[in-house]
């Protein structure tokens, strides 16, 4: 784990970032912690789902993951070695409230207290996400995100964690990527809890947004002045595949259920009319009650943006069967030529540029943060002990150049978090996809810095990237 193997020097023309720009890495509880039954943790929907045959590649589960629950001190030392100024992690709800409601499990809360203190002891700012997909199973048994009461339960959980850690955590995120929770979890069924019901997926999206709004209010009531509250969205950089009207229609429709269904109620006070119309054959939206939209629009301090790849669309033959895109059965996803990651995701940083510009123009005045960006490749430890991942370095460099360009263009972008610090449990793909800048040997739990980690360390040190 020593840094001596290779030092990257940053020469040539440097793109310098503003003083105070946050350099981070991100993880999520279920993907790294393991310790599935440790210290009173209850089961989450991802425990149930991953233990259901056929749901996750190779039957992988998060039971052990990368053992971060026990190894967090060593992992934080690693973060310090990299020079990270911030670390984005999530709290496992079923560690705090094993059944999702009621009494607090002191051991669970104590764990996150130690984690936060260890970060602060190393001068690393904790950025805490309350919900990164691990709903307590008991709440799912009662209807999960299809049930309005789950939003109230989330607010209660937010208040518990906020009251305990508010004095030490300056930036809070309610939800990570509610699009995935709603539409992969309740629409396509690719994620836990694995339902395939378009009406239920829209209902879930609304209850997640409601949970966010109630969560913001709950946090504000317990956090000290100055603590900031945010939400993180996986916004899609949707581009029409051609200049045809049908491609434009496909892009409008997909943008509705990918982006505006979240952005508009959060930042403009209500659901977009066209989305309600496009999905009218699936639901009458009667799950939206009077006053809900005001709750959801509770002001936030910052918007987290997760970006990986652009999405190219046109109209095509209608599809049938489970979908993550309600009302978009005739929207076709067009494969963009050019390089892709091990996920098959197109590599194109221009998508990030377009996305940031669009946010800046359509939802002005809101500070932004890249809370996830990164790439999976088939990394291997070489005989000499190195992990050479030049494609990841190129990916990160290109996207950071866009971040820099966006800041220069006047966009208020506060920081950047690589997904991910460590190789980890990549949801339905199990351990087959490696996103870390640190390699993990799952048999031994040994961590090895990939070349990208050495490179990122040099970037952080220089507060800039070279662009010769
Ligand atoms: C995002 C998730 C994160 C990780 C990356 C690759 O959608 O938030 O947990 O799986 O994708």
Short mmCIF file of C-alpha atoms and ligand atoms in Angstrom, two decimals:
data_model
loop_
_atom_site.label_atom_id
_atom_site.label_comp_id
_atom_site.label_asym_id
_atom_site.label_seq_id
_atom_site.Cartn_x
_atom_site.Cartn_y
_atom_site.Cartn_z
CA UNK A 1 0.00 0.00 0.00
CA UNK A 2 2.99 2.30 -0.06
CA UNK A 3 3.01 5.15 -2.51
CA UNK A 4 6.59 4.59 -3.57
CA UNK A 5 5.96 2.43 -6.63
CA UNK A 6 5.11 5.17 -9.03
CA UNK A 7 4.79 8.88 -8.54
CA UNK A 8 2.84 10.71 -11.16
CA UNK A 9 4.14 14.14 -11.86
CA UNK A 10 1.82 16.76 -13.16
CA UNK A 11 3.63 18.77 -15.78
CA UNK A 12 2.67 20.58 -18.93
CA UNK A 13 -0.41 22.75 -18.94
CA UNK A 14 -2.27 22.42 -15.71
CA UNK A 15 -5.97 22.87 -15.13
CA UNK A 16 -6.08 24.23 -11.59
CA UNK A 17 -9.17 23.91 -9.43
CA UNK A 18 -10.46 26.55 -7.03
CA UNK A 19 -9.11 26.57 -3.49
CA UNK A 20 -11.33 24.48 -1.27
CA UNK A 21 -12.56 22.26 -4.10
CA UNK A 22 -13.42 18.92 -2.50
CA UNK A 23 -11.54 15.86 -3.73
CA UNK A 24 -13.38 12.77 -2.67
CA UNK A 25 -14.20 9.15 -3.20
CA UNK A 26 -17.55 7.49 -2.67
CA UNK A 27 -18.86 4.15 -1.41
CA UNK A 28 -22.15 2.73 -0.15
CA UNK A 29 -22.85 0.66 2.96
CA UNK A 30 -24.18 -2.54 1.41
CA UNK A 31 -21.49 -2.56 -1.25
CA UNK A 32 -18.54 -2.52 1.12
CA UNK A 33 -19.40 -3.17 4.76
CA UNK A 34 -20.19 -6.87 5.08
CA UNK A 35 -20.93 -7.68 8.72
CA UNK A 36 -24.45 -8.48 7.61
CA UNK A 37 -25.57 -9.70 11.02
CA UNK A 38 -23.01 -7.90 13.17
CA UNK A 39 -24.03 -5.96 16.26
CA UNK A 40 -27.77 -6.28 15.79
CA UNK A 41 -28.08 -5.28 12.13
CA UNK A 42 -31.40 -6.37 10.63
CA UNK A 43 -31.89 -7.64 7.07
CA UNK A 44 -32.37 -5.21 4.20
CA UNK A 45 -34.03 -5.73 0.84
CA UNK A 46 -30.59 -6.27 -0.67
CA UNK A 47 -29.87 -9.15 1.73
CA UNK A 48 -33.11 -10.80 0.69
CA UNK A 49 -32.63 -10.06 -3.01
CA UNK A 50 -28.99 -11.16 -3.21
CA UNK A 51 -29.85 -14.38 -1.40
CA UNK A 52 -32.61 -15.12 -3.92
CA UNK A 53 -31.21 -17.43 -6.61
CA UNK A 54 -30.89 -15.85 -10.02
CA UNK A 55 -31.00 -12.22 -8.94
CA UNK A 56 -27.27 -11.45 -8.68
CA UNK A 57 -24.52 -12.71 -10.99
CA UNK A 58 -22.74 -15.69 -9.44
CA UNK A 59 -25.10 -15.69 -6.45
CA UNK A 60 -22.88 -13.02 -4.86
CA UNK A 61 -24.11 -11.27 -1.72
CA UNK A 62 -22.98 -8.42 0.50
CA UNK A 63 -22.60 -10.71 3.53
CA UNK A 64 -18.86 -10.09 3.68
CA UNK A 65 -18.30 -7.59 0.85
CA UNK A 66 -14.91 -5.96 1.42
CA UNK A 67 -15.18 -6.26 5.19
CA UNK A 68 -15.13 -2.50 5.63
CA UNK A 69 -17.30 -2.84 8.72
CA UNK A 70 -14.26 -4.25 10.49
CA UNK A 71 -11.49 -2.69 8.42
CA UNK A 72 -12.72 0.89 8.33
CA UNK A 73 -9.75 2.26 10.23
CA UNK A 74 -7.27 0.81 7.74
CA UNK A 75 -9.43 2.02 4.86
CA UNK A 76 -9.51 5.52 6.29
CA UNK A 77 -5.71 5.43 6.63
CA UNK A 78 -5.68 4.60 2.92
CA UNK A 79 -7.92 7.59 2.19
CA UNK A 80 -5.52 9.79 4.12
CA UNK A 81 -2.61 8.37 2.14
CA UNK A 82 -4.42 9.38 -1.05
CA UNK A 83 -4.96 12.86 0.35
CA UNK A 84 -8.75 12.80 0.05
CA UNK A 85 -10.38 15.92 1.44
CA UNK A 86 -13.81 14.28 1.63
CA UNK A 87 -15.35 10.80 1.82
CA UNK A 88 -18.91 10.01 0.78
CA UNK A 89 -20.40 6.97 2.49
CA UNK A 90 -23.87 5.75 3.35
CA UNK A 91 -25.47 4.65 6.58
CA UNK A 92 -27.11 1.25 6.69
CA UNK A 93 -30.64 1.92 7.93
CA UNK A 94 -31.05 -1.64 9.29
CA UNK A 95 -27.99 -1.15 11.48
CA UNK A 96 -29.67 1.86 13.08
CA UNK A 97 -33.25 0.54 13.18
CA UNK A 98 -33.14 -3.19 12.40
CA UNK A 99 -36.84 -3.28 11.52
CA UNK A 100 -36.94 0.20 10.00
CA UNK A 101 -38.94 1.76 12.81
CA UNK A 102 -38.90 2.24 16.53
CA UNK A 103 -36.02 1.66 18.91
CA UNK A 104 -32.52 2.63 17.91
CA UNK A 105 -29.77 0.04 17.91
CA UNK A 106 -27.04 1.82 19.86
CA UNK A 107 -24.31 -0.43 18.44
CA UNK A 108 -25.23 0.51 14.88
CA UNK A 109 -25.21 4.21 15.57
CA UNK A 110 -21.97 3.83 17.52
CA UNK A 111 -20.32 2.33 14.47
CA UNK A 112 -21.00 5.38 12.31
CA UNK A 113 -19.92 7.63 15.14
CA UNK A 114 -16.54 5.89 15.22
CA UNK A 115 -16.30 6.05 11.42
CA UNK A 116 -17.00 9.79 11.39
CA UNK A 117 -14.57 10.47 14.23
CA UNK A 118 -11.86 8.48 12.47
CA UNK A 119 -12.41 10.52 9.29
CA UNK A 120 -12.29 13.79 11.18
CA UNK A 121 -9.15 12.63 12.96
CA UNK A 122 -7.52 12.32 9.54
CA UNK A 123 -8.79 15.70 8.35
CA UNK A 124 -11.28 14.11 5.94
CA UNK A 125 -14.72 15.67 5.64
CA UNK A 126 -17.53 13.13 6.09
CA UNK A 127 -20.30 13.39 3.48
CA UNK A 128 -23.14 11.21 4.70
CA UNK A 129 -25.87 9.62 2.59
CA UNK A 130 -28.83 8.34 4.57
CA UNK A 131 -30.28 6.01 1.98
CA UNK A 132 -28.26 4.12 -0.60
CA UNK A 133 -30.87 1.42 -1.35
CA UNK A 134 -30.76 -0.83 1.72
CA UNK A 135 -34.35 -0.55 2.94
CA UNK A 136 -35.01 -2.59 6.09
CA UNK A 137 -36.78 -5.77 4.95
CA UNK A 138 -39.59 -5.31 7.48
CA UNK A 139 -40.57 -2.07 5.78
CA UNK A 140 -40.61 -3.80 2.40
CA UNK A 141 -42.83 -6.50 3.92
CA UNK A 142 -45.23 -3.70 4.83
CA UNK A 143 -45.26 -2.40 1.23
CA UNK A 144 -41.83 -0.77 0.88
CA UNK A 145 -41.63 2.38 -1.22
CA UNK A 146 -45.07 1.62 -2.58
CA UNK A 147 -46.38 2.58 0.86
CA UNK A 148 -46.71 6.20 1.91
CA UNK A 149 -45.79 5.37 5.50
CA UNK A 150 -42.25 4.45 4.42
CA UNK A 151 -41.60 8.15 3.79
CA UNK A 152 -42.51 8.96 7.39
CA UNK A 153 -40.31 6.12 8.62
CA UNK A 154 -37.40 7.55 6.62
CA UNK A 155 -37.86 10.98 8.22
CA UNK A 156 -37.74 9.35 11.64
CA UNK A 157 -34.50 7.56 10.71
CA UNK A 158 -33.05 10.82 9.33
CA UNK A 159 -33.79 12.60 12.60
CA UNK A 160 -32.11 9.84 14.65
CA UNK A 161 -28.89 9.94 12.63
CA UNK A 162 -28.98 13.73 12.28
CA UNK A 163 -29.34 14.23 16.02
CA UNK A 164 -26.33 12.02 16.74
CA UNK A 165 -23.92 13.05 14.01
CA UNK A 166 -25.10 16.53 13.09
CA UNK A 167 -22.36 18.20 15.10
CA UNK A 168 -19.68 16.42 13.06
CA UNK A 169 -21.05 15.90 9.56
CA UNK A 170 -21.23 19.11 7.51
CA UNK A 171 -22.94 17.69 4.40
CA UNK A 172 -25.96 15.40 4.37
CA UNK A 173 -27.61 13.59 1.48
CA UNK A 174 -31.08 12.17 1.91
CA UNK A 175 -31.29 9.70 -0.99
CA UNK A 176 -28.89 8.29 -3.51
CA UNK A 177 -30.39 7.89 -6.98
CA UNK A 178 -34.10 7.50 -6.24
CA UNK A 179 -34.52 6.69 -9.95
CA UNK A 180 -32.77 3.35 -9.35
CA UNK A 181 -34.72 2.64 -6.15
CA UNK A 182 -38.04 3.27 -7.89
CA UNK A 183 -37.58 2.10 -11.45
CA UNK A 184 -35.01 -0.69 -11.15
CA UNK A 185 -36.45 -1.81 -7.81
CA UNK A 186 -40.17 -1.70 -8.63
CA UNK A 187 -40.27 -1.41 -12.45
CA UNK A 188 -37.70 -3.55 -14.25
CA UNK A 189 -37.05 -5.72 -11.21
CA UNK A 190 -33.30 -5.70 -11.77
CA UNK A 191 -32.70 -4.35 -8.27
CA UNK A 192 -34.16 -5.15 -4.86
CA UNK A 193 -36.96 -5.66 -4.05
CA UNK A 194 -37.42 -6.92 -7.60
CA UNK A 195 -41.00 -5.89 -8.41
CA UNK A 196 -42.11 -5.37 -12.00
CA UNK A 197 -45.12 -3.08 -11.83
CA UNK A 198 -45.07 0.26 -13.69
CA UNK A 199 -47.76 1.86 -11.54
CA UNK A 200 -45.95 0.77 -8.39
CA UNK A 201 -42.67 2.18 -9.71
CA UNK A 202 -44.21 5.64 -10.19
CA UNK A 203 -45.84 5.43 -6.77
CA UNK A 204 -42.44 4.45 -5.32
CA UNK A 205 -40.79 7.43 -7.02
CA UNK A 206 -43.32 9.74 -5.38
CA UNK A 207 -42.90 8.21 -1.95
CA UNK A 208 -39.13 8.44 -2.26
CA UNK A 209 -39.43 12.13 -3.11
CA UNK A 210 -41.81 12.58 -0.20
CA UNK A 211 -39.30 10.80 2.04
CA UNK A 212 -36.67 13.23 0.83
CA UNK A 213 -38.83 16.27 1.62
CA UNK A 214 -39.83 14.99 5.05
CA UNK A 215 -36.21 13.98 5.60
CA UNK A 216 -34.93 17.46 4.78
CA UNK A 217 -37.36 18.99 7.29
CA UNK A 218 -36.42 16.38 9.92
CA UNK A 219 -32.72 17.03 9.39
CA UNK A 220 -33.16 20.80 9.56
CA UNK A 221 -34.89 20.42 12.91
CA UNK A 222 -31.91 18.62 14.44
CA UNK A 223 -28.82 19.81 12.51
CA UNK A 224 -26.82 22.80 13.67
CA UNK A 225 -26.97 25.94 11.54
CA UNK A 226 -24.49 25.67 8.72
CA UNK A 227 -24.89 21.93 8.09
CA UNK A 228 -25.93 21.44 4.48
CA UNK A 229 -28.58 19.13 3.09
CA UNK A 230 -28.70 17.64 -0.40
CA UNK A 231 -30.00 14.84 -2.58
CA UNK A 232 -28.05 12.87 -5.17
CA UNK A 233 -29.61 12.02 -8.54
CA UNK A 234 -28.32 9.84 -11.35
CA UNK A 235 -29.18 12.37 -14.00
CA UNK A 236 -29.21 11.11 -17.54
CA UNK A 237 -27.47 13.03 -20.31
CA UNK A 238 -30.03 12.21 -22.95
CA UNK A 239 -29.28 13.03 -26.54
CA UNK A 240 -31.47 12.50 -29.59
CA UNK A 241 -29.76 10.02 -31.95
CA UNK A 242 -30.53 12.20 -34.95
CA UNK A 243 -32.03 15.56 -35.87
CA UNK A 244 -35.38 13.90 -36.64
CA UNK A 245 -38.58 14.92 -34.82
CA UNK A 246 -39.01 11.33 -33.64
CA UNK A 247 -35.59 11.37 -31.94
CA UNK A 248 -36.51 14.67 -30.28
CA UNK A 249 -39.79 13.17 -29.07
CA UNK A 250 -37.95 10.13 -27.70
CA UNK A 251 -35.50 12.40 -25.87
CA UNK A 252 -38.28 14.53 -24.38
CA UNK A 253 -40.19 11.49 -23.19
CA UNK A 254 -37.18 9.76 -21.64
CA UNK A 255 -35.93 12.98 -20.06
CA UNK A 256 -39.33 13.18 -18.36
CA UNK A 257 -39.08 9.89 -16.46
CA UNK A 258 -35.31 9.98 -16.07
CA UNK A 259 -34.67 13.54 -14.95
CA UNK A 260 -37.57 15.96 -14.72
CA UNK A 261 -39.75 13.59 -12.68
CA UNK A 262 -37.23 14.29 -9.88
CA UNK A 263 -35.79 17.69 -10.74
CA UNK A 264 -39.09 19.51 -11.22
CA UNK A 265 -40.80 18.58 -7.96
CA UNK A 266 -37.52 19.13 -6.08
CA UNK A 267 -36.59 22.44 -7.64
CA UNK A 268 -39.69 23.82 -9.35
CA UNK A 269 -42.43 22.80 -6.97
CA UNK A 270 -44.33 20.22 -8.99
CA UNK A 271 -44.39 17.28 -11.38
CA UNK A 272 -43.99 18.11 -15.07
CA UNK A 273 -47.30 18.07 -16.92
CA UNK A 274 -45.97 16.04 -19.86
CA UNK A 275 -44.75 13.22 -17.57
CA UNK A 276 -48.17 12.97 -15.94
CA UNK A 277 -49.74 12.87 -19.42
CA UNK A 278 -47.23 10.35 -20.84
CA UNK A 279 -47.94 7.93 -17.98
CA UNK A 280 -51.70 8.50 -17.80
CA UNK A 281 -52.47 4.98 -19.06
CA UNK A 282 -50.47 3.53 -16.14
CA UNK A 283 -51.65 5.66 -13.23
CA UNK A 284 -53.94 8.56 -12.35
CA UNK A 285 -51.25 9.85 -9.94
CA UNK A 286 -53.80 9.89 -7.11
CA UNK A 287 -50.97 8.89 -4.76
CA UNK A 288 -49.90 12.55 -4.89
CA UNK A 289 -51.83 14.16 -2.04
CA UNK A 290 -52.52 17.84 -1.45
CA UNK A 291 -49.42 19.46 0.00
CA UNK A 292 -46.99 16.74 -1.06
CA UNK A 293 -45.36 18.84 -3.74
CA UNK A 294 -44.68 21.62 -1.24
CA UNK A 295 -43.03 19.10 1.09
CA UNK A 296 -40.85 17.76 -1.73
CA UNK A 297 -39.78 21.27 -2.75
CA UNK A 298 -38.32 22.00 0.69
CA UNK A 299 -35.19 23.99 -0.24
CA UNK A 300 -31.89 22.14 -0.40
CA UNK A 301 -28.36 23.52 -0.23
CA UNK A 302 -26.78 21.45 -2.96
CA UNK A 303 -27.57 18.91 -5.66
CA UNK A 304 -25.40 15.80 -6.01
CA UNK A 305 -24.92 14.61 -9.58
CA UNK A 306 -23.90 11.05 -10.45
CA UNK A 307 -22.77 10.69 -14.05
CA UNK A 308 -21.30 7.74 -15.93
CA UNK A 309 -22.38 7.74 -19.58
CA UNK A 310 -24.58 9.51 -22.08
CA UNK A 311 -27.86 8.04 -23.35
CA UNK A 312 -28.68 8.18 -27.06
CA UNK A 313 -32.32 7.66 -28.05
CA UNK A 314 -34.78 7.50 -30.92
CA UNK A 315 -38.29 6.15 -31.33
CA UNK A 316 -38.45 2.45 -32.23
CA UNK A 317 -40.61 -0.65 -32.10
CA UNK A 318 -42.66 -0.83 -28.88
CA UNK A 319 -41.24 -3.24 -26.31
CA UNK A 320 -43.30 -5.30 -23.91
CA UNK A 321 -42.46 -6.71 -20.51
CA UNK A 322 -40.97 -5.17 -17.38
CA UNK A 323 -39.48 -1.74 -17.84
CA UNK A 324 -37.53 0.87 -15.92
CA UNK A 325 -39.02 3.52 -18.23
CA UNK A 326 -42.77 3.85 -17.74
CA UNK A 327 -44.48 5.45 -20.73
CA UNK A 328 -41.42 4.92 -22.92
CA UNK A 329 -42.05 1.50 -24.44
CA UNK A 330 -41.34 2.81 -27.94
CA UNK A 331 -38.17 4.68 -26.96
CA UNK A 332 -35.15 2.86 -28.39
CA UNK A 333 -31.69 3.09 -26.83
CA UNK A 334 -29.13 3.60 -29.58
CA UNK A 335 -25.64 2.24 -29.06
CA UNK A 336 -23.16 5.06 -29.45
CA UNK A 337 -20.04 4.02 -31.37
CA UNK A 338 -16.71 4.33 -29.60
CA UNK A 339 -15.05 2.98 -26.47
CA UNK A 340 -17.03 1.59 -23.56
CA UNK A 341 -16.28 0.40 -20.03
CA UNK A 342 -16.62 -3.14 -18.70
CA UNK A 343 -20.26 -2.29 -17.97
CA UNK A 344 -20.73 -1.62 -21.68
CA UNK A 345 -21.29 2.05 -20.88
CA UNK A 346 -20.11 4.47 -23.57
CA UNK A 347 -17.21 6.66 -22.55
CA UNK A 348 -18.03 10.25 -23.46
CA UNK A 349 -17.35 13.14 -21.11
CA UNK A 350 -19.35 15.49 -23.32
CA UNK A 351 -22.45 14.02 -21.73
CA UNK A 352 -21.33 15.42 -18.38
CA UNK A 353 -20.67 18.80 -19.97
CA UNK A 354 -24.16 18.92 -21.50
CA UNK A 355 -25.75 17.76 -18.27
CA UNK A 356 -24.05 20.38 -16.09
CA UNK A 357 -24.88 23.14 -18.54
CA UNK A 358 -28.49 22.06 -18.66
CA UNK A 359 -28.76 22.03 -14.86
CA UNK A 360 -27.16 25.45 -14.70
CA UNK A 361 -29.61 26.85 -17.23
CA UNK A 362 -32.84 25.10 -16.26
CA UNK A 363 -32.38 25.07 -12.47
CA UNK A 364 -30.13 28.09 -11.84
CA UNK A 365 -28.53 29.09 -8.61
CA UNK A 366 -28.12 25.66 -7.04
CA UNK A 367 -24.61 24.57 -6.04
CA UNK A 368 -23.66 21.23 -7.60
CA UNK A 369 -21.30 18.43 -6.67
CA UNK A 370 -20.24 15.41 -8.68
CA UNK A 371 -21.05 12.75 -6.09
CA UNK A 372 -20.17 9.80 -8.36
CA UNK A 373 -18.17 9.40 -11.55
CA UNK A 374 -15.94 6.53 -12.55
CA UNK A 375 -15.58 3.41 -14.62
CA UNK A 376 -15.35 -0.38 -14.35
CA UNK A 377 -12.57 -2.25 -16.11
CA UNK A 378 -11.23 -5.79 -15.82
CA UNK A 379 -8.36 -4.90 -13.53
CA UNK A 380 -5.79 -7.46 -12.46
CA UNK A 381 -2.83 -7.38 -10.12
CA UNK A 382 0.27 -7.92 -12.28
CA UNK A 383 3.25 -10.09 -11.35
CA UNK A 384 5.12 -6.99 -10.18
CA UNK A 385 2.26 -6.10 -7.84
CA UNK A 386 0.91 -3.19 -9.89
CA UNK A 387 -2.61 -2.72 -11.20
CA UNK A 388 -2.33 -0.86 -14.48
CA UNK A 389 -5.59 0.85 -15.38
CA UNK A 390 -4.74 3.50 -17.97
CA UNK A 391 -8.33 3.51 -19.30
CA UNK A 392 -9.62 4.53 -15.88
CA UNK A 393 -7.03 7.30 -15.61
CA UNK A 394 -8.06 8.56 -19.05
CA UNK A 395 -11.73 8.38 -18.08
CA UNK A 396 -11.21 10.31 -14.84
CA UNK A 397 -8.94 12.86 -16.49
CA UNK A 398 -11.42 13.57 -19.30
CA UNK A 399 -14.31 13.98 -16.90
CA UNK A 400 -12.29 16.16 -14.55
CA UNK A 401 -11.38 18.36 -17.49
CA UNK A 402 -15.11 18.83 -18.06
CA UNK A 403 -15.59 19.65 -14.38
CA UNK A 404 -12.85 22.25 -14.69
CA UNK A 405 -14.33 23.68 -17.87
CA UNK A 406 -17.75 23.91 -16.21
CA UNK A 407 -16.34 25.78 -13.23
CA UNK A 408 -14.60 28.19 -15.59
CA UNK A 409 -17.94 28.70 -17.34
CA UNK A 410 -19.40 29.90 -14.04
CA UNK A 411 -21.10 26.75 -12.80
CA UNK A 412 -20.98 26.45 -9.02
CA UNK A 413 -19.41 23.00 -8.71
CA UNK A 414 -18.07 22.31 -5.24
CA UNK A 415 -16.36 18.94 -5.49
CA UNK A 416 -15.79 15.63 -7.19
CA UNK A 417 -16.11 12.10 -5.82
CA UNK A 418 -14.67 9.13 -7.66
CA UNK A 419 -16.86 6.05 -7.73
CA UNK A 420 -15.40 4.16 -6.08
CA UNK A 421 -12.71 4.10 -3.44
CA UNK A 422 -12.65 0.28 -3.35
CA UNK A 423 -13.73 -2.50 -5.67
CA UNK A 424 -17.04 -3.69 -4.26
CA UNK A 425 -20.39 -5.44 -4.61
CA UNK A 426 -21.79 -3.95 -7.80
CA UNK A 427 -25.47 -4.75 -7.14
CA UNK A 428 -26.93 -7.19 -9.69
CA UNK A 429 -23.44 -7.69 -11.15
CA UNK A 430 -22.05 -8.92 -7.84
CA UNK A 431 -18.26 -8.79 -7.64
CA UNK A 432 -17.75 -9.08 -11.40
CA UNK A 433 -17.39 -5.33 -12.01
CA UNK A 434 -14.48 -3.44 -10.51
CA UNK A 435 -15.03 0.30 -10.09
CA UNK A 436 -12.41 0.96 -7.39
CA UNK A 437 -9.28 3.02 -7.64
CA UNK A 438 -8.12 0.56 -5.01
CA UNK A 439 -8.10 -3.12 -5.99
CA UNK A 440 -9.49 -5.64 -3.53
CA UNK A 441 -8.59 -9.31 -3.60
CA UNK A 442 -11.88 -10.73 -2.37
CA UNK A 443 -10.25 -13.94 -1.07
CA UNK A 444 -7.74 -12.18 1.18
CA UNK A 445 -9.28 -8.68 1.48
CA UNK A 446 -5.91 -7.30 0.49
CA UNK A 447 -6.04 -3.74 -0.89
CA UNK A 448 -3.66 -2.59 -3.65
CA UNK A 449 -3.66 0.93 -5.04
CA UNK A 450 -4.32 0.85 -8.77
CA UNK A 451 -2.34 3.21 -10.98
CA UNK A 452 -5.45 5.42 -11.02
CA UNK A 453 -5.19 5.83 -7.24
CA UNK A 454 -1.57 6.98 -7.56
CA UNK A 455 -2.66 9.33 -10.33
CA UNK A 456 -5.59 10.70 -8.30
CA UNK A 457 -3.29 11.32 -5.37
CA UNK A 458 -1.06 13.47 -7.60
CA UNK A 459 -4.11 15.36 -8.89
CA UNK A 460 -5.28 16.08 -5.36
CA UNK A 461 -1.83 17.21 -4.31
CA UNK A 462 -1.58 19.56 -7.27
CA UNK A 463 -5.24 20.61 -6.96
CA UNK A 464 -5.29 20.24 -10.72
CA UNK A 465 -4.84 17.97 -13.71
CA UNK A 466 -2.33 18.14 -16.48
CA UNK A 467 -3.64 18.73 -19.95
CA UNK A 468 -0.68 18.76 -22.24
C1 LIG B 1 -24.55 4.06 -9.20
C2 LIG B 1 -24.72 3.67 -7.76
C3 LIG B 1 -23.46 3.11 -7.14
C4 LIG B 1 -22.68 2.26 -8.09
C5 LIG B 1 -22.47 2.95 -9.39
C6 LIG B 1 -21.65 2.17 -10.39
O1 LIG B 1 -25.77 3.94 -9.85
O2 LIG B 1 -25.15 4.76 -7.00
O3 LIG B 1 -23.83 2.45 -5.96
O4 LIG B 1 -23.30 1.04 -8.22
O5 LIG B 1 -23.69 3.28 -9.97
#
